[in-house]
Tab-separated table of C-alpha atoms and ligand atoms in Angstrom:
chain	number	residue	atom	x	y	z
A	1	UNK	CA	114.130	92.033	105.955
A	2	UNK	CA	110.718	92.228	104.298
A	3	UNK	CA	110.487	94.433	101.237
A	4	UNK	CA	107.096	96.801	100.520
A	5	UNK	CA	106.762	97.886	97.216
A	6	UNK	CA	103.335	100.738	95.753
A	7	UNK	CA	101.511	98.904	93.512
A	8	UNK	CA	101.185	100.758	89.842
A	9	UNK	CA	97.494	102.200	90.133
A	10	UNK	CA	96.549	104.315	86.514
A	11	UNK	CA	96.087	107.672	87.722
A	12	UNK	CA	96.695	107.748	90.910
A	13	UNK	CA	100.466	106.824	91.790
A	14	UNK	CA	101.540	109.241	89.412
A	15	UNK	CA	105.530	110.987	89.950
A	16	UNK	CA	103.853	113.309	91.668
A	17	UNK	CA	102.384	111.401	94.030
A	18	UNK	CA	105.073	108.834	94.108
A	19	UNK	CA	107.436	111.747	95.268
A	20	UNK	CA	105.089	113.336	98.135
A	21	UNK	CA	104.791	109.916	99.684
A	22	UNK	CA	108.292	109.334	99.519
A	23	UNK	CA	109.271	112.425	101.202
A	24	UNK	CA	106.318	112.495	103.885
A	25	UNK	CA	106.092	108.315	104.645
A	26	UNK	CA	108.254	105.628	105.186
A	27	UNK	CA	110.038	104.849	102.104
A	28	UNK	CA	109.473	102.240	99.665
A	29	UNK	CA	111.729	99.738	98.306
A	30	UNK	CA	110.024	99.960	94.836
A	31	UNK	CA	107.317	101.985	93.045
A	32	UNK	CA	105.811	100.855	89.529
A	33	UNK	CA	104.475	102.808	87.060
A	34	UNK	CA	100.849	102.823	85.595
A	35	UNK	CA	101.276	100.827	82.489
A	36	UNK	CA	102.781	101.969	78.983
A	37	UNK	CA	100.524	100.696	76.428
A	38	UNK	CA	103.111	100.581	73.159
A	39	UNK	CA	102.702	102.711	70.424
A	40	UNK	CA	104.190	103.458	67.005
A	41	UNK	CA	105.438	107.183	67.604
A	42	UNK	CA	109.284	106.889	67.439
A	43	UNK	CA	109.779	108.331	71.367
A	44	UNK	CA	107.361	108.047	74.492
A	45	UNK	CA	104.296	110.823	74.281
A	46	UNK	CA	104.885	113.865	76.594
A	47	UNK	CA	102.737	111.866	79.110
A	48	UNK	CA	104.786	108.771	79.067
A	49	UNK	CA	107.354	110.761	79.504
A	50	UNK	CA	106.819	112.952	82.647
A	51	UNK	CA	105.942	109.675	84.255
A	52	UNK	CA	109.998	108.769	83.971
A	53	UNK	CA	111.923	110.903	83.338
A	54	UNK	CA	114.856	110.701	85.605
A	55	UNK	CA	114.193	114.124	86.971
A	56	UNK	CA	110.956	113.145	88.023
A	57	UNK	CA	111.965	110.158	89.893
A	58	UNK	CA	115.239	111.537	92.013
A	59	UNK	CA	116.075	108.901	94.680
A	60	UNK	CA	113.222	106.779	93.950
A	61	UNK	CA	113.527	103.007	92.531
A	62	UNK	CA	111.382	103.369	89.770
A	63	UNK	CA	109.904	100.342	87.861
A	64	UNK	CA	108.231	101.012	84.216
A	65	UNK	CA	105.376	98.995	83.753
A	66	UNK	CA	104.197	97.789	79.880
A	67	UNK	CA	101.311	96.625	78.749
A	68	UNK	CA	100.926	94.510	75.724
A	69	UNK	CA	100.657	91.149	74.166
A	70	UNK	CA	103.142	91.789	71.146
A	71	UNK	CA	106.588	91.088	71.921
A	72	UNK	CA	108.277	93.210	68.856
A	73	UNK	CA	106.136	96.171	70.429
A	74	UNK	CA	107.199	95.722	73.947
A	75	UNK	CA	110.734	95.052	72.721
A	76	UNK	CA	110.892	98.187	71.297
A	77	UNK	CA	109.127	100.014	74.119
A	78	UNK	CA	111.599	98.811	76.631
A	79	UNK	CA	114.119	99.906	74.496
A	80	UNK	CA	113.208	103.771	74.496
A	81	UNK	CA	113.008	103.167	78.452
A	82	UNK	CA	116.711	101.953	78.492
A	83	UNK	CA	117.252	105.151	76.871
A	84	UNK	CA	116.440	107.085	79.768
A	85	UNK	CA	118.780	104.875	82.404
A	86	UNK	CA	115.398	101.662	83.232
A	87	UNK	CA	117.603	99.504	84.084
A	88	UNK	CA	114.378	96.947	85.537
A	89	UNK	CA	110.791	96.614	83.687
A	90	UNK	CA	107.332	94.902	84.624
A	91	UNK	CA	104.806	93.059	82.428
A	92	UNK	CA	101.264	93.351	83.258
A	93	UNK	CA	99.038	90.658	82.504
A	94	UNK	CA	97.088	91.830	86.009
A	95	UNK	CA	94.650	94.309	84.752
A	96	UNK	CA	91.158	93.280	85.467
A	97	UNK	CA	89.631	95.792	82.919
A	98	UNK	CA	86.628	94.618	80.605
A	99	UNK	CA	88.278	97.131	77.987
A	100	UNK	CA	91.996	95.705	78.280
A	101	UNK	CA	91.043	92.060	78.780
A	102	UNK	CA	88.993	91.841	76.035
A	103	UNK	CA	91.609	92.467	73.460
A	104	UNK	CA	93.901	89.883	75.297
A	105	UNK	CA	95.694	92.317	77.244
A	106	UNK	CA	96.647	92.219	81.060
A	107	UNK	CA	94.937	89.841	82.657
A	108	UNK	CA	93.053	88.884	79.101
A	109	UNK	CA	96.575	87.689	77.686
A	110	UNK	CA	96.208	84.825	80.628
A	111	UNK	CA	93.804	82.963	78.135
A	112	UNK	CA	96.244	82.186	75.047
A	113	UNK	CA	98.792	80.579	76.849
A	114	UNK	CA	100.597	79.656	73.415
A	115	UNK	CA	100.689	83.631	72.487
A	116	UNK	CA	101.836	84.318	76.340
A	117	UNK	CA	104.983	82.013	75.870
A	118	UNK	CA	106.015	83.259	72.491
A	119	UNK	CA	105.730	87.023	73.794
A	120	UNK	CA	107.951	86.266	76.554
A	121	UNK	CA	110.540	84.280	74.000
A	122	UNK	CA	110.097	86.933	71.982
A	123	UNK	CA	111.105	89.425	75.024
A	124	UNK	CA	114.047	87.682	76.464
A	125	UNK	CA	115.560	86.705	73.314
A	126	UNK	CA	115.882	90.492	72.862
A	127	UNK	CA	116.624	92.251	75.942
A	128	UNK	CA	119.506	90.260	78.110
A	129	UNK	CA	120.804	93.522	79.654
A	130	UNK	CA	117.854	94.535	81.397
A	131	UNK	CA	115.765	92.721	84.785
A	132	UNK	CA	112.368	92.201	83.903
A	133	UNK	CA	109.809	91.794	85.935
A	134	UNK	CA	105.836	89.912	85.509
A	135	UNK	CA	102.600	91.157	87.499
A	136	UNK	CA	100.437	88.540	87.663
A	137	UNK	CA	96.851	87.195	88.180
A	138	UNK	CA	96.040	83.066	88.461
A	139	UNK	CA	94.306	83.229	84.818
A	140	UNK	CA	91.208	84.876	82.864
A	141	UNK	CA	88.401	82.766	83.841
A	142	UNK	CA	89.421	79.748	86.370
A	143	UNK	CA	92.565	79.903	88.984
A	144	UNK	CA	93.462	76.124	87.890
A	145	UNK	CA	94.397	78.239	84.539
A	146	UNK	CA	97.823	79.067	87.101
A	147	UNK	CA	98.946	75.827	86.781
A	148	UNK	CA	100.054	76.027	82.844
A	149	UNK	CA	100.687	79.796	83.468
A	150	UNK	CA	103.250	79.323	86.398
A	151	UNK	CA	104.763	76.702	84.152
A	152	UNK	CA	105.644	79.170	81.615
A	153	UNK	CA	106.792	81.941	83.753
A	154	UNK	CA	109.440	79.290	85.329
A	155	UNK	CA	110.815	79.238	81.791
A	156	UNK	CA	112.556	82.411	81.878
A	157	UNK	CA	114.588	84.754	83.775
A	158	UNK	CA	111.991	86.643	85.386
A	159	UNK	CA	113.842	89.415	87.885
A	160	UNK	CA	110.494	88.761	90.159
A	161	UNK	CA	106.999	87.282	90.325
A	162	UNK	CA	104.201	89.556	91.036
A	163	UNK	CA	101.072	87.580	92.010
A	164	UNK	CA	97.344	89.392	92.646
A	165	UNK	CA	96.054	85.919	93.485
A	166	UNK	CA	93.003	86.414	91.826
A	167	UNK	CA	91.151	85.739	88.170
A	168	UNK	CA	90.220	88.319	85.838
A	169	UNK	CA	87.082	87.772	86.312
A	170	UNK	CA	86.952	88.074	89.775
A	171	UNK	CA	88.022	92.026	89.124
A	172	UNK	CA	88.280	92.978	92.769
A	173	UNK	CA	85.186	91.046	94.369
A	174	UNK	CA	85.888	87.432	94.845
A	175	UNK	CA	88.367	87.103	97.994
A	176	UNK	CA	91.831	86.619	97.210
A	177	UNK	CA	92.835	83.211	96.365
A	178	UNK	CA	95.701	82.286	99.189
A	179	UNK	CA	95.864	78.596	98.452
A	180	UNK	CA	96.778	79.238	94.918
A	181	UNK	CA	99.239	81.623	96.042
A	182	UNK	CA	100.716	79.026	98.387
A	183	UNK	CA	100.404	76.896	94.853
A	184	UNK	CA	102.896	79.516	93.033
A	185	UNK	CA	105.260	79.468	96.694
A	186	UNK	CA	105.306	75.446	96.383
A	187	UNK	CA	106.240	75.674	92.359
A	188	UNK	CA	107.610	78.944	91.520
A	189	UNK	CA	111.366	79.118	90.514
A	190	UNK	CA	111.629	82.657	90.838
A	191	UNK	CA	111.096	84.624	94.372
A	192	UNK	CA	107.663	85.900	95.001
A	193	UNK	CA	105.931	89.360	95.887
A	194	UNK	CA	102.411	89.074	97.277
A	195	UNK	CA	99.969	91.605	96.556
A	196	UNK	CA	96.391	92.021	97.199
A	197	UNK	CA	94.230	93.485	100.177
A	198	UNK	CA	96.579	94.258	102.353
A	199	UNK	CA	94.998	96.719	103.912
A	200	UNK	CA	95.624	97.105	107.698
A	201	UNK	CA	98.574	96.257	109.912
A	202	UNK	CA	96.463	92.983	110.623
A	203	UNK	CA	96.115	92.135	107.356
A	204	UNK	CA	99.937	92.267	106.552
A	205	UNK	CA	101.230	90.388	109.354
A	206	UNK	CA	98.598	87.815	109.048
A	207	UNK	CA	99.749	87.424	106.227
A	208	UNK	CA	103.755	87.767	106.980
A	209	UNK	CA	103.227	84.752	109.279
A	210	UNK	CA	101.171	82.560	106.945
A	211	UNK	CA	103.498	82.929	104.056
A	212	UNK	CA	106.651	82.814	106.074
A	213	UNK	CA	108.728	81.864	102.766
A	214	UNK	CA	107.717	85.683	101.049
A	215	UNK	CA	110.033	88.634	102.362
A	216	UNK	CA	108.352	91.064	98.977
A	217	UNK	CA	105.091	92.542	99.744
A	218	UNK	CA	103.400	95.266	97.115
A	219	UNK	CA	100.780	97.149	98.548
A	220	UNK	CA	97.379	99.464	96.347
A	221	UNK	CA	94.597	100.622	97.876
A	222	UNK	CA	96.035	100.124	101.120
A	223	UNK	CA	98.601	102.487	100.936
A	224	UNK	CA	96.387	105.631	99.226
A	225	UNK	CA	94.067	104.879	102.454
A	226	UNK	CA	96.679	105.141	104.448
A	227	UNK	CA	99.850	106.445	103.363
A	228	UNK	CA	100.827	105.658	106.936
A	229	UNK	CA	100.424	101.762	106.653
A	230	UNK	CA	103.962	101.337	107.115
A	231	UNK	CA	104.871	103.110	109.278
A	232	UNK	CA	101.907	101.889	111.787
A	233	UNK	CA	103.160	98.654	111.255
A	234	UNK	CA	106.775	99.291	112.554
A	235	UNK	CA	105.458	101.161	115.427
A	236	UNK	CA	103.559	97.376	116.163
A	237	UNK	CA	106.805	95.844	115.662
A	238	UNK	CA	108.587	98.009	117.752
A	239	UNK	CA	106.148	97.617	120.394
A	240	UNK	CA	106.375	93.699	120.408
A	241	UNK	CA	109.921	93.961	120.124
A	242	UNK	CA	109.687	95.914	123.439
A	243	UNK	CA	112.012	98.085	122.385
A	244	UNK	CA	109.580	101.096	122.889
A	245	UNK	CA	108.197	101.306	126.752
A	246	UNK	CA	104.997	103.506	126.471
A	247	UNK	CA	103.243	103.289	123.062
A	248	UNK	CA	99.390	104.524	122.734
A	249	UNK	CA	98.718	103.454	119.050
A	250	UNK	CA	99.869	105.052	115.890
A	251	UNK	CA	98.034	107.539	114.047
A	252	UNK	CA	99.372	109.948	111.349
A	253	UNK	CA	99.817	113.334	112.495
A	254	UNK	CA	97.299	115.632	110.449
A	255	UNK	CA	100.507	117.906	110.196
A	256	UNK	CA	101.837	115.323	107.936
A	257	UNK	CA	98.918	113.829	106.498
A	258	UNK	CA	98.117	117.904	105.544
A	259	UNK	CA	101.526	118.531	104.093
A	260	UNK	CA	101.232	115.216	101.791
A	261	UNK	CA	98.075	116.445	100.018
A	262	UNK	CA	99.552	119.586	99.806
A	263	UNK	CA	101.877	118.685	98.321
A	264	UNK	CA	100.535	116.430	95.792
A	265	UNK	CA	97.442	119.309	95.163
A	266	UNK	CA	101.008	122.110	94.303
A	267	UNK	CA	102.704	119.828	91.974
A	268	UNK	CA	99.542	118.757	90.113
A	269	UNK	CA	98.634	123.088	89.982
A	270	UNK	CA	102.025	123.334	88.693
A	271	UNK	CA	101.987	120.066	86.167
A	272	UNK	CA	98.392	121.540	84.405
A	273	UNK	CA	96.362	124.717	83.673
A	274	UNK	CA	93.450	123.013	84.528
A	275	UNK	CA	91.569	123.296	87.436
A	276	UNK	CA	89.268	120.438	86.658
A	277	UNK	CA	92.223	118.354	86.090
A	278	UNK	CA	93.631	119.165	89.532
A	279	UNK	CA	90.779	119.110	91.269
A	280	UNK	CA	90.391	115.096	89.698
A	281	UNK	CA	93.408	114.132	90.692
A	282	UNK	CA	92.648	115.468	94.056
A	283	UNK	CA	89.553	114.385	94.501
A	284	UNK	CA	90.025	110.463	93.349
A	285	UNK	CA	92.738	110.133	96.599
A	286	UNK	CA	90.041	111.272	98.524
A	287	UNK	CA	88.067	108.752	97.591
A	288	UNK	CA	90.378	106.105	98.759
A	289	UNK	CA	91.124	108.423	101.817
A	290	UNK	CA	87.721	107.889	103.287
A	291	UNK	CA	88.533	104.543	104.729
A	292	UNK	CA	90.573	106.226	106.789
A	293	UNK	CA	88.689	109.124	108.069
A	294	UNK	CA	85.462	107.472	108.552
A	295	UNK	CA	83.968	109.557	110.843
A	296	UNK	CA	84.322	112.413	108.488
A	297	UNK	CA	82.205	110.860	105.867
A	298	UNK	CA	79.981	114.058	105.261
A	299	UNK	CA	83.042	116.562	105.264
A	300	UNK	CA	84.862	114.516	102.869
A	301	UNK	CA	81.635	114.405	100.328
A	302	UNK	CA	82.178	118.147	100.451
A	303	UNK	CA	85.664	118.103	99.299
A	304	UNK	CA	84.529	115.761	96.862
A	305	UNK	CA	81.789	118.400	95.257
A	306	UNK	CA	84.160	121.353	95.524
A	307	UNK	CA	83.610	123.376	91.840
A	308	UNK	CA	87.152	125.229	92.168
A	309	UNK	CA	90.801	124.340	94.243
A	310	UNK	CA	90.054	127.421	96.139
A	311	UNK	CA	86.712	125.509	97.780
A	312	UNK	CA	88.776	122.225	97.900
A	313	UNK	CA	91.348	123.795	99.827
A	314	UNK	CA	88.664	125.482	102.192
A	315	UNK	CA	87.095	122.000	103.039
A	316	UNK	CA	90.305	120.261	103.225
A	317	UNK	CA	91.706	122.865	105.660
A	318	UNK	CA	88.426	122.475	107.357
A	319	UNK	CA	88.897	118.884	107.946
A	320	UNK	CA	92.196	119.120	109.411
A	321	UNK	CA	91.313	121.631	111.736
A	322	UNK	CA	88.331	118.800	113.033
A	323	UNK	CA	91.053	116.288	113.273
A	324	UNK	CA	92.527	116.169	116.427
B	401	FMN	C1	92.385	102.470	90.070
B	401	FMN	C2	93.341	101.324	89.886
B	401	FMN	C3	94.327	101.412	88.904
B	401	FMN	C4	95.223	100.346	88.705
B	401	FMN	N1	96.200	100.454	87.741
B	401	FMN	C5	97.084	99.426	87.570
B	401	FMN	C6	98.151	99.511	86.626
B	401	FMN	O1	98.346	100.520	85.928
B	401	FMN	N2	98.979	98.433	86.510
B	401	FMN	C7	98.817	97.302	87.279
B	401	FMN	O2	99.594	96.346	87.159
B	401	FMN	N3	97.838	97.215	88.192
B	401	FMN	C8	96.985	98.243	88.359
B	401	FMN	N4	96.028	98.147	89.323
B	401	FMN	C9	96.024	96.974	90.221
B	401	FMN	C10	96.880	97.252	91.475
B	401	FMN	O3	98.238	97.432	91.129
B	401	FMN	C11	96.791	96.077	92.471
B	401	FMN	O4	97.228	94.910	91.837
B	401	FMN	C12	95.373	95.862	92.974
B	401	FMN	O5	94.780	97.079	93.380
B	401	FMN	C13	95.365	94.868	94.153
B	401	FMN	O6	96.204	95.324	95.189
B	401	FMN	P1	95.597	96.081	96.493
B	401	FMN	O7	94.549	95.168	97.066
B	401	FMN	O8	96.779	96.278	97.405
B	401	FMN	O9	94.994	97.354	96.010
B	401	FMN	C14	95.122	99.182	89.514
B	401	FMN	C15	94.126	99.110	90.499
B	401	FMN	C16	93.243	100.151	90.694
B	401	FMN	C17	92.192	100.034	91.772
């Protein structure tokens, strides 16, 4: 049975919002966290540590996410997570970002191919008791890069291969390079998760039946659009399965949708003092939201220049009485 794992996404897929969708939508398998960037201070910052602590993440299969391109520095990171019960990490060498890349982080790291191998000798000569896992993109400035890359990944244990089939340099523009990631399905010793603009139920079983080999599918933008995704997409298999009779489309129910944001808007109130903060948080799933509500474009711009949570809750109420 396929798997669907929530892609890491800084500031968005936070505990708190990890937890809403996994009460309110159809569950996950497996939800990263934004990336830990090592540091020197002997334990995790408060931060770091409200992201995973266990208490946070009750019934959830949580995957910490570090990244770095030291291996002594990840080696001790991933040590203070085994402290609090990580029993599977990921690497990033994904992120796209001028700021990361630049010092050969994330997707930057891709370059020195040398450095990339010794980091990850450096990492699995350290930790055997613990599954670690590598998010991926094809290389820094060319996709060929992959070749040499893939080669070094199928050097070690990995737990999984992540693969955003793209370059850094593509960011999140150029279209996602699928014959490179039938490349990595032709030469990869490790099993695969495909991630990368899967957007709509189309999307995902286009892809399902073009990469028949993958069950592991991990799932960004997407999902914050619609946190319904998966749950559409049974309904469609249900349907062909004919094991529903009448079925008139699937849409979420603005009951639920309503109750999500709540929820998410309550525990972010609850995490900070600040209203500017909340309202942030708030407003930045919104922005993702609006591919899903297009013909509420103007209402939404509202919600997005609320001043206070008390106007933010005004518009969003508004909107979900429109909704039908
Ligand atoms: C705002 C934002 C934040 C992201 N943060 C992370 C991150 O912390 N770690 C990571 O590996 N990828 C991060 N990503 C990349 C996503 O995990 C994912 O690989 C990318 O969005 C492509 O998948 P999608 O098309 O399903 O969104 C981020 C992407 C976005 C747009």
């Amino acid at each position: 049975m396929a798997k669907y794992y929530l892609a890491p996404m800084e500031g968005i897929t936070t505990y708190i919002f990890r937890n809403a969708y996994h009460k309110y939508f159809r569950k996950m398998d497996k939800y990263y966290t934004p990336f830990f960037v090592p540091h020197s201070k002997r334990g995790l910052n408060l931060k770091e540590q409200e992201e995973i602590l266990p208490a946070h993440n009750a019934g959830l299969f949580v995957v910490p996410q570090i990244l770095s391109n030291n291996g002594n520095d990840c080696v001790q990171t991933i040590e203070k997570l085994k402290r609090y019960g990580y029993e599977e990490i990921n690497l990033n060498f994904g992120c796209p970002s001028r700021t990361v890349a630049s010092k050969y982080r994330g997707s930057g790291f891709l370059a020195k191919t040398e450095e990339l191998d010794r980091f990850l000798d450096t990492v699995f000569s350290n930790e055997k008791d613990v599954k670690i896992s590598v998010k991926t993109r094809l290389g820094r400035d060319e996709p060929e890069e992959f070749e040499r890359i893939l080669s070094i990944y199928n050097q070690y244990p990995l737990e999984e291969l992540i693969i955003h089939p793209r370059v850094q340099k593509d960011y999140y523009m150029h279209e996602v390079r699928l014959s490179w990631y039938a490349y990595a399905e032709g030469h990869s010793r490790h099993s695969l998760c495909y991630n990368g603009e899967l957007n709509t139920v189309k999307n995902i079983q286009e892809m399902q039946q073009r990469f028949p080999q993958t069950d592991c599918w991990m799932i960004g933008r997407g999902m914050i659009a619609n946190p319904g995704l998966l749950m559409e997409l049974e309904a469609e298999k249900l349907k062909n399965e004919k094991k529903i009779q009448s079925y008139g489309g699937f849409s979420i129910e603005k009951e639920r949708m309503a109750a999500f944001l709540e929820d998410i808007c309550i525990h972010y109130e609850e995490a900070s003092p600040k209203e500017i903060y909340v309202l942030f948080k708030m407003k930045e799933i919104w922005t993702y939201l609006m591919r899903y509500y297009p013909d509420h474009l103007e209402k939404i711009r509202k919600i997005k220049k609320t001043q206070t949570i008390e106007e933010y809750k005004r518009e969003v109420q508004e909107i979900f009485t429109l909704l039908r």
